[in-house]
Tab-separated table of N, CA and C in Angstrom:
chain	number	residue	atom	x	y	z
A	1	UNK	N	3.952	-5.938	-16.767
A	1	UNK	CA	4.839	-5.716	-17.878
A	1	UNK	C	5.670	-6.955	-18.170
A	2	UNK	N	5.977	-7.431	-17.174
A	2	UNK	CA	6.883	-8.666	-17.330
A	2	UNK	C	6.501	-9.851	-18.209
A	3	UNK	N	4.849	-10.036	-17.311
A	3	UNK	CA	3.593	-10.965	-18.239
A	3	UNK	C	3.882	-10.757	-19.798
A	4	UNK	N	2.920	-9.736	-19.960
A	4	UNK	CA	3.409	-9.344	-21.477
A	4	UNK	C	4.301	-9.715	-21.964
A	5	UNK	N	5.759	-9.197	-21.503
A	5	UNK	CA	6.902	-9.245	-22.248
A	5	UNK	C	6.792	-10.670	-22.394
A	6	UNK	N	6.834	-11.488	-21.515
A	6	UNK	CA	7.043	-13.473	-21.887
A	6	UNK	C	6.056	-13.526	-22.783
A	7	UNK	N	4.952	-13.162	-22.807
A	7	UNK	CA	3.554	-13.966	-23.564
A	7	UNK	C	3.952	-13.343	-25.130
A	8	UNK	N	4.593	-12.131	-25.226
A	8	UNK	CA	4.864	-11.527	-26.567
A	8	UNK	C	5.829	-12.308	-27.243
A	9	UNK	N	7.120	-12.838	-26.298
A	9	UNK	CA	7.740	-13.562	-26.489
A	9	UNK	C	7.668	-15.440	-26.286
A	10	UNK	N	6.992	-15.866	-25.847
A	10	UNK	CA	6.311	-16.800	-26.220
A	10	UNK	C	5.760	-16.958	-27.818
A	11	UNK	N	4.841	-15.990	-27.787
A	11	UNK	CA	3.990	-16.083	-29.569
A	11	UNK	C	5.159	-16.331	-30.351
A	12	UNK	N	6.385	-15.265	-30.468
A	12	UNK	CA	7.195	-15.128	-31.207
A	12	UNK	C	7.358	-17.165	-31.722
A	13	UNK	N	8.248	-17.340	-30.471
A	13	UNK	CA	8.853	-18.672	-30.527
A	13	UNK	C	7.986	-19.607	-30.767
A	14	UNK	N	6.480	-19.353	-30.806
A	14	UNK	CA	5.819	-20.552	-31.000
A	14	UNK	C	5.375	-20.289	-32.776
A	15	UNK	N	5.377	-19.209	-33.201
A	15	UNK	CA	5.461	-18.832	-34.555
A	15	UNK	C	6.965	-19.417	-35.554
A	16	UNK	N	7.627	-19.361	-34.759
A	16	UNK	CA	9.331	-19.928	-35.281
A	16	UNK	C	9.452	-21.517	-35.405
A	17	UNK	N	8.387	-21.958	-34.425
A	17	UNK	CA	8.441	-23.704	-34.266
A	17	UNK	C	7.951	-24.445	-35.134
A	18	UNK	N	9.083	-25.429	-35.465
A	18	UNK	CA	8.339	-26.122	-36.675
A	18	UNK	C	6.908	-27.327	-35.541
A	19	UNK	N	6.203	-27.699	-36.445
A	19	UNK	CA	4.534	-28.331	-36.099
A	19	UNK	C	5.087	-29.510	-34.909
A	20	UNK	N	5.599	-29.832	-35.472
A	20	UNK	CA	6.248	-31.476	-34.337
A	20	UNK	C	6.685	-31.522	-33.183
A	21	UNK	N	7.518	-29.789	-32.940
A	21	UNK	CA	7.975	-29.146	-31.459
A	21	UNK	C	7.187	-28.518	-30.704
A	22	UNK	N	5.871	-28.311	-31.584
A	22	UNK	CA	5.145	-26.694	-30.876
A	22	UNK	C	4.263	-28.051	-29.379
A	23	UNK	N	4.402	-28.664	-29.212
A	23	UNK	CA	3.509	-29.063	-27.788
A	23	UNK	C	4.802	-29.592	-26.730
A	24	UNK	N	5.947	-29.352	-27.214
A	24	UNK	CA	6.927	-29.402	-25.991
A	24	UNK	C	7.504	-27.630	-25.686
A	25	UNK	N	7.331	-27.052	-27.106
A	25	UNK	CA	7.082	-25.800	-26.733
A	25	UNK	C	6.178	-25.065	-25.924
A	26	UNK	N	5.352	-25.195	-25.670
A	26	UNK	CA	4.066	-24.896	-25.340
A	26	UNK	C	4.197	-25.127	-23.806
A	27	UNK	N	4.656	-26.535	-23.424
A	27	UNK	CA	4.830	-27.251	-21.989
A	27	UNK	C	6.084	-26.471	-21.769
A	28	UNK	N	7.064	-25.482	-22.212
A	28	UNK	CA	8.077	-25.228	-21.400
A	28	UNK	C	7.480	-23.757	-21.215
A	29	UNK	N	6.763	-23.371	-21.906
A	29	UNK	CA	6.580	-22.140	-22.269
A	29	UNK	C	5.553	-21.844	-20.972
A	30	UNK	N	4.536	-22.910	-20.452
A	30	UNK	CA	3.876	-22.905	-19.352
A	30	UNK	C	4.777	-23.187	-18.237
A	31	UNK	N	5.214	-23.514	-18.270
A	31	UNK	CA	6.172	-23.938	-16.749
A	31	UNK	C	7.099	-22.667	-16.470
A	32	UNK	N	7.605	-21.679	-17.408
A	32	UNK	CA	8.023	-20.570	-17.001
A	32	UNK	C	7.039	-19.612	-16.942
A	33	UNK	N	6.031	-19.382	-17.524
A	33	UNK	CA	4.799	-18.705	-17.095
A	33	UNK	C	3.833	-18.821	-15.934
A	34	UNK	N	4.393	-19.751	-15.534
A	34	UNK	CA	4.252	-20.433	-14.003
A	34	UNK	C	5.041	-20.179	-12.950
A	35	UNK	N	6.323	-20.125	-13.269
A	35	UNK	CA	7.528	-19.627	-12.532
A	35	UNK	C	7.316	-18.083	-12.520
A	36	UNK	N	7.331	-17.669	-13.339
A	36	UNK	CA	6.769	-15.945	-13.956
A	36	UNK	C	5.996	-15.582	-12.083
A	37	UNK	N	4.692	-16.227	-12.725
A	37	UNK	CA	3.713	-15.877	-11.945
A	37	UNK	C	3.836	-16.104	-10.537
A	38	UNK	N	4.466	-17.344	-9.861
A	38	UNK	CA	5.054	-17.750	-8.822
A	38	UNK	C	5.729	-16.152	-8.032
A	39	UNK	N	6.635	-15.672	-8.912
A	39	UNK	CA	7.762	-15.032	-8.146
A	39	UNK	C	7.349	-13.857	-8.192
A	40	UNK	N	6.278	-13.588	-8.990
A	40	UNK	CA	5.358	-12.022	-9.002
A	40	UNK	C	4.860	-12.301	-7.709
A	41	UNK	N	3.943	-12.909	-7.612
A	41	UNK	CA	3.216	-13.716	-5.876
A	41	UNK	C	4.245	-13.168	-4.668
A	42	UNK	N	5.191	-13.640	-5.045
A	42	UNK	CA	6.101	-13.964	-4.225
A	42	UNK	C	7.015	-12.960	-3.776
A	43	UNK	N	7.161	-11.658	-4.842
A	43	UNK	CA	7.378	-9.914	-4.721
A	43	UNK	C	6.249	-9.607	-4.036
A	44	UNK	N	4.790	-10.001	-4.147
A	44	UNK	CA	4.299	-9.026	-4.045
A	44	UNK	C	3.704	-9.305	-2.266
A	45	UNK	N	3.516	-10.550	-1.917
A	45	UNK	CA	3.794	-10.819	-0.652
A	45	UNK	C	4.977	-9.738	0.337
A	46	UNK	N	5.991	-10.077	-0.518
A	46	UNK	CA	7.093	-9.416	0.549
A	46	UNK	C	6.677	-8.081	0.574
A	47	UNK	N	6.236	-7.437	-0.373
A	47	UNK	CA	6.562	-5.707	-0.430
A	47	UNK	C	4.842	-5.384	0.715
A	48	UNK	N	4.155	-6.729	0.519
A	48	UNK	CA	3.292	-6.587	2.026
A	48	UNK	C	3.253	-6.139	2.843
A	49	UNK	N	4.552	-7.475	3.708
A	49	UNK	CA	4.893	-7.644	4.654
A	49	UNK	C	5.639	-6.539	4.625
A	50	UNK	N	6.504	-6.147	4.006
A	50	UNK	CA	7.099	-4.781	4.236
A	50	UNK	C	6.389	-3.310	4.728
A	51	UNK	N	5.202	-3.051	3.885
A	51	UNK	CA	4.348	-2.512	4.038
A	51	UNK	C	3.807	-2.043	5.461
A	52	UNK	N	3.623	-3.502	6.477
A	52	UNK	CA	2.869	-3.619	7.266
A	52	UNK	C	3.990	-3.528	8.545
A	53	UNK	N	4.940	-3.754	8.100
A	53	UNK	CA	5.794	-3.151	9.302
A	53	UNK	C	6.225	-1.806	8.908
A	54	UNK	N	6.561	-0.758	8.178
A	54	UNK	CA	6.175	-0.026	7.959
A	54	UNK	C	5.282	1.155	9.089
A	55	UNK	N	4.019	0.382	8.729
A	55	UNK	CA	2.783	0.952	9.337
A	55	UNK	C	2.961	0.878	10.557
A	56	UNK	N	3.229	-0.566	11.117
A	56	UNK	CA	3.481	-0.632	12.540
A	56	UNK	C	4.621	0.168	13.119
A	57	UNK	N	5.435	0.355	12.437
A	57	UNK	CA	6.541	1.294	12.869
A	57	UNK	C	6.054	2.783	13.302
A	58	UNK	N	5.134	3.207	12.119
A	58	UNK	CA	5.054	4.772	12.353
A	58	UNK	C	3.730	4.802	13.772
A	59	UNK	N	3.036	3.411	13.808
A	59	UNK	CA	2.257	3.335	15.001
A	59	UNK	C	2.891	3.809	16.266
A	60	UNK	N	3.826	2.768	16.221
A	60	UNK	CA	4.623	3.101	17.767
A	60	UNK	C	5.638	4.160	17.743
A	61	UNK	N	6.114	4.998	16.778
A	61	UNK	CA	6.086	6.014	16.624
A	61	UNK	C	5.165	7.163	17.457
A	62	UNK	N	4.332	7.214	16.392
A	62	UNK	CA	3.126	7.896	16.938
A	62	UNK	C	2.370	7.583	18.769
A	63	UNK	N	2.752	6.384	18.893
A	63	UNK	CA	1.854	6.076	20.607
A	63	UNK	C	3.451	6.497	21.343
A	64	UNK	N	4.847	7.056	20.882
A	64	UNK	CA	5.769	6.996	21.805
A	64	UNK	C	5.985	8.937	22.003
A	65	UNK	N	5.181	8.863	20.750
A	65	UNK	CA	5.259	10.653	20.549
A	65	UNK	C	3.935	11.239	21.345
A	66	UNK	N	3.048	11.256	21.285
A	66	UNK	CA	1.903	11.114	22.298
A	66	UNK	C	1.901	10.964	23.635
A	67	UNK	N	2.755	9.816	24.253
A	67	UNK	CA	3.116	9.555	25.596
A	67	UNK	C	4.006	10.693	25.886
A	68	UNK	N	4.989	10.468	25.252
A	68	UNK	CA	5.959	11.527	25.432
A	68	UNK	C	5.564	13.262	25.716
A	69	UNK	N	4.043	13.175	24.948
A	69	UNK	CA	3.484	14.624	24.747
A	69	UNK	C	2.546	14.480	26.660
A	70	UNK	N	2.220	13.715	26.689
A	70	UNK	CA	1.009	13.709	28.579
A	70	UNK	C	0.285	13.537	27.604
A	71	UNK	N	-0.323	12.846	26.837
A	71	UNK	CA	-1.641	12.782	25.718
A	71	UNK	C	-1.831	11.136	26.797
A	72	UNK	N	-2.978	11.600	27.646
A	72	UNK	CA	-3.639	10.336	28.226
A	72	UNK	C	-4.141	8.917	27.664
A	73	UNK	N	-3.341	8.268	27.936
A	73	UNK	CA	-4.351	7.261	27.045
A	73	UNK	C	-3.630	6.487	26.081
A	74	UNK	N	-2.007	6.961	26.081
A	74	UNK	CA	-0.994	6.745	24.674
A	74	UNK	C	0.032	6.642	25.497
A	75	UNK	N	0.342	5.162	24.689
A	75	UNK	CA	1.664	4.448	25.129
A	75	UNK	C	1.668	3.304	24.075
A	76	UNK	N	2.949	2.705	23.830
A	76	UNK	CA	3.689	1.591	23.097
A	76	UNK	C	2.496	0.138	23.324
A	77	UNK	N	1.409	-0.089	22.244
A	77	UNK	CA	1.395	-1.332	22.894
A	77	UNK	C	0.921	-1.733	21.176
A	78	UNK	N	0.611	-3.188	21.486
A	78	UNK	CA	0.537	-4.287	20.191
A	78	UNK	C	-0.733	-4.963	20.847
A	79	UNK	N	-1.378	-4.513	21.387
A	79	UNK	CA	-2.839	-5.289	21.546
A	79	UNK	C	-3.825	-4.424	21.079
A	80	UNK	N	-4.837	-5.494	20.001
A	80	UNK	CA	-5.810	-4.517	19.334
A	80	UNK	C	-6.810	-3.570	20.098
A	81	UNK	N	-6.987	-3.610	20.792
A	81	UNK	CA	-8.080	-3.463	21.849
A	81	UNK	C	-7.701	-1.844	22.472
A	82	UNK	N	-6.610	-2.368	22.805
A	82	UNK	CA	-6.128	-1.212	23.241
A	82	UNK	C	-5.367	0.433	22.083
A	83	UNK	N	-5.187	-0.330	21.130
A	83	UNK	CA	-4.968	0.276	19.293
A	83	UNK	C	-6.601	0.897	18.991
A	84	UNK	N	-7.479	-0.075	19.201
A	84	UNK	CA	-8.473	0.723	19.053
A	84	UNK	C	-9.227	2.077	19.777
A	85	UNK	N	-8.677	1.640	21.090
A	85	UNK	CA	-9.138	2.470	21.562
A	85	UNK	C	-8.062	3.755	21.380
A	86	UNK	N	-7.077	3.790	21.364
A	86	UNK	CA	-5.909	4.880	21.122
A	86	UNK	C	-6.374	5.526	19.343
A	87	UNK	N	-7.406	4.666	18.773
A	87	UNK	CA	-7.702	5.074	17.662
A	87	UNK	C	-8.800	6.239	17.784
A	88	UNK	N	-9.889	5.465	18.350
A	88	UNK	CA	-11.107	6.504	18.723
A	88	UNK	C	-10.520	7.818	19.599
A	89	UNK	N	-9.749	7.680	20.211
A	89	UNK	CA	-9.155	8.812	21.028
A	89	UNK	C	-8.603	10.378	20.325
A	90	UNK	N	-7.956	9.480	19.019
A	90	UNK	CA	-7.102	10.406	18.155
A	90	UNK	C	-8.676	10.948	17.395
A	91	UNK	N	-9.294	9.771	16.858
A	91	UNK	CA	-10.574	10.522	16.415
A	91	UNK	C	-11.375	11.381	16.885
A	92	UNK	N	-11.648	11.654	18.469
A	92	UNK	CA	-12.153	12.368	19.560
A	92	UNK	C	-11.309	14.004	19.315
A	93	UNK	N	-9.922	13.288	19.308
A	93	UNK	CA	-9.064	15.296	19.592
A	93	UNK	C	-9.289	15.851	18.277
A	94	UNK	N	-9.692	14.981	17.121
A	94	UNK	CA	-9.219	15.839	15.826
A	94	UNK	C	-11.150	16.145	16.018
A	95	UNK	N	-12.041	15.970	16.118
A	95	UNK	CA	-12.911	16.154	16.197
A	95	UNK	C	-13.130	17.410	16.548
A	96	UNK	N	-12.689	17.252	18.385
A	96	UNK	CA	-12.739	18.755	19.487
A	96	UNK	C	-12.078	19.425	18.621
A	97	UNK	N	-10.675	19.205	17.907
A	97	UNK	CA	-10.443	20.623	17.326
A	97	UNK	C	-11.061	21.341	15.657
A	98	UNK	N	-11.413	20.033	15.482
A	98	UNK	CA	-11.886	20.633	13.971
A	98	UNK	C	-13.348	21.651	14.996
A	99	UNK	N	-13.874	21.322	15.913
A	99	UNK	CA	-15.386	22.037	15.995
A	99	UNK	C	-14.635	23.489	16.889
A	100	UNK	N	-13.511	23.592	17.556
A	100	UNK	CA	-13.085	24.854	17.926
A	100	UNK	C	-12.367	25.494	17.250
A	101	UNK	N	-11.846	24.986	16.218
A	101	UNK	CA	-11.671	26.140	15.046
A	101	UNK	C	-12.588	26.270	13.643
A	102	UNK	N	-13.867	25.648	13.695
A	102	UNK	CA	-14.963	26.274	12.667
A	102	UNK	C	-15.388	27.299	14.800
A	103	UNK	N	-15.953	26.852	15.896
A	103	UNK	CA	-16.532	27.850	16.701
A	103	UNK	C	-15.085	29.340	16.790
A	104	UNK	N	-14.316	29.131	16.780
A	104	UNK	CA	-12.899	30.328	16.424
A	104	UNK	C	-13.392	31.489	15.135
A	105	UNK	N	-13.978	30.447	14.089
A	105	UNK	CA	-14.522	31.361	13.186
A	105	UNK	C	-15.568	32.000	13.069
A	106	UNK	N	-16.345	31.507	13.536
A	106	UNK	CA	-17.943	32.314	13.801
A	106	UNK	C	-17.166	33.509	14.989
A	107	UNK	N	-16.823	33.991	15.660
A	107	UNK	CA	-16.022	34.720	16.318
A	107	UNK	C	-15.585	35.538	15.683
A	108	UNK	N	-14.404	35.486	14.819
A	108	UNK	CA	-13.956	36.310	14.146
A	108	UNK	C	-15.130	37.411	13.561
């Protein structure tokens, strides 16, 4: 939206310029469309990095809630290896229980 708004406003001012200004117009008009674009980059990096701690937060969250539960295998750590494997694990229980509650229903 922001884009737009400059480039709409750009046309404007380059429509208003008399012939003799429009290529120093043009050069300022790029250098803030540059700046523009710079600091979009530069939001959108941070809200990343934000992002990603975030995630890591509700991780160790989750491996402190687990430990806390006797769930074998789960504890606080930052090495992938060991994330992965605490991954396949969680994939393993939701598994066992998705297949004992479809076998719960054949029962019924």
């Amino acid at each position: 939206g922001l884009k737009q708004e400059l480039f709409h406003r750009h046309k404007e001012a380059q429509q208003c310029c008399r012939p003799h200004n429009l290529p120093l117009l043009r050069a300022a008009q790029q250098r803030e469309m540059e700046a523009v674009e710079q600091r979009i980059r530069e939001e959108q990096r941070m809200m990343d990095e934000k992002i990603v701690l975030e995630l890591d937060q509700k991780v160790i969250d989750q491996q402190s809630t687990l430990e806390k539960a006797g769930v074998s295998g789960f504890y606080i750590t930052t090495n992938p290896q060991e994330l992965t494997l605490q991954m396949n694990l969680l994939e393993l229980i939701r598994k066992l229980q998705q297949k004992e509650s479809e076998s719960g229903k054949a029962f019924s």
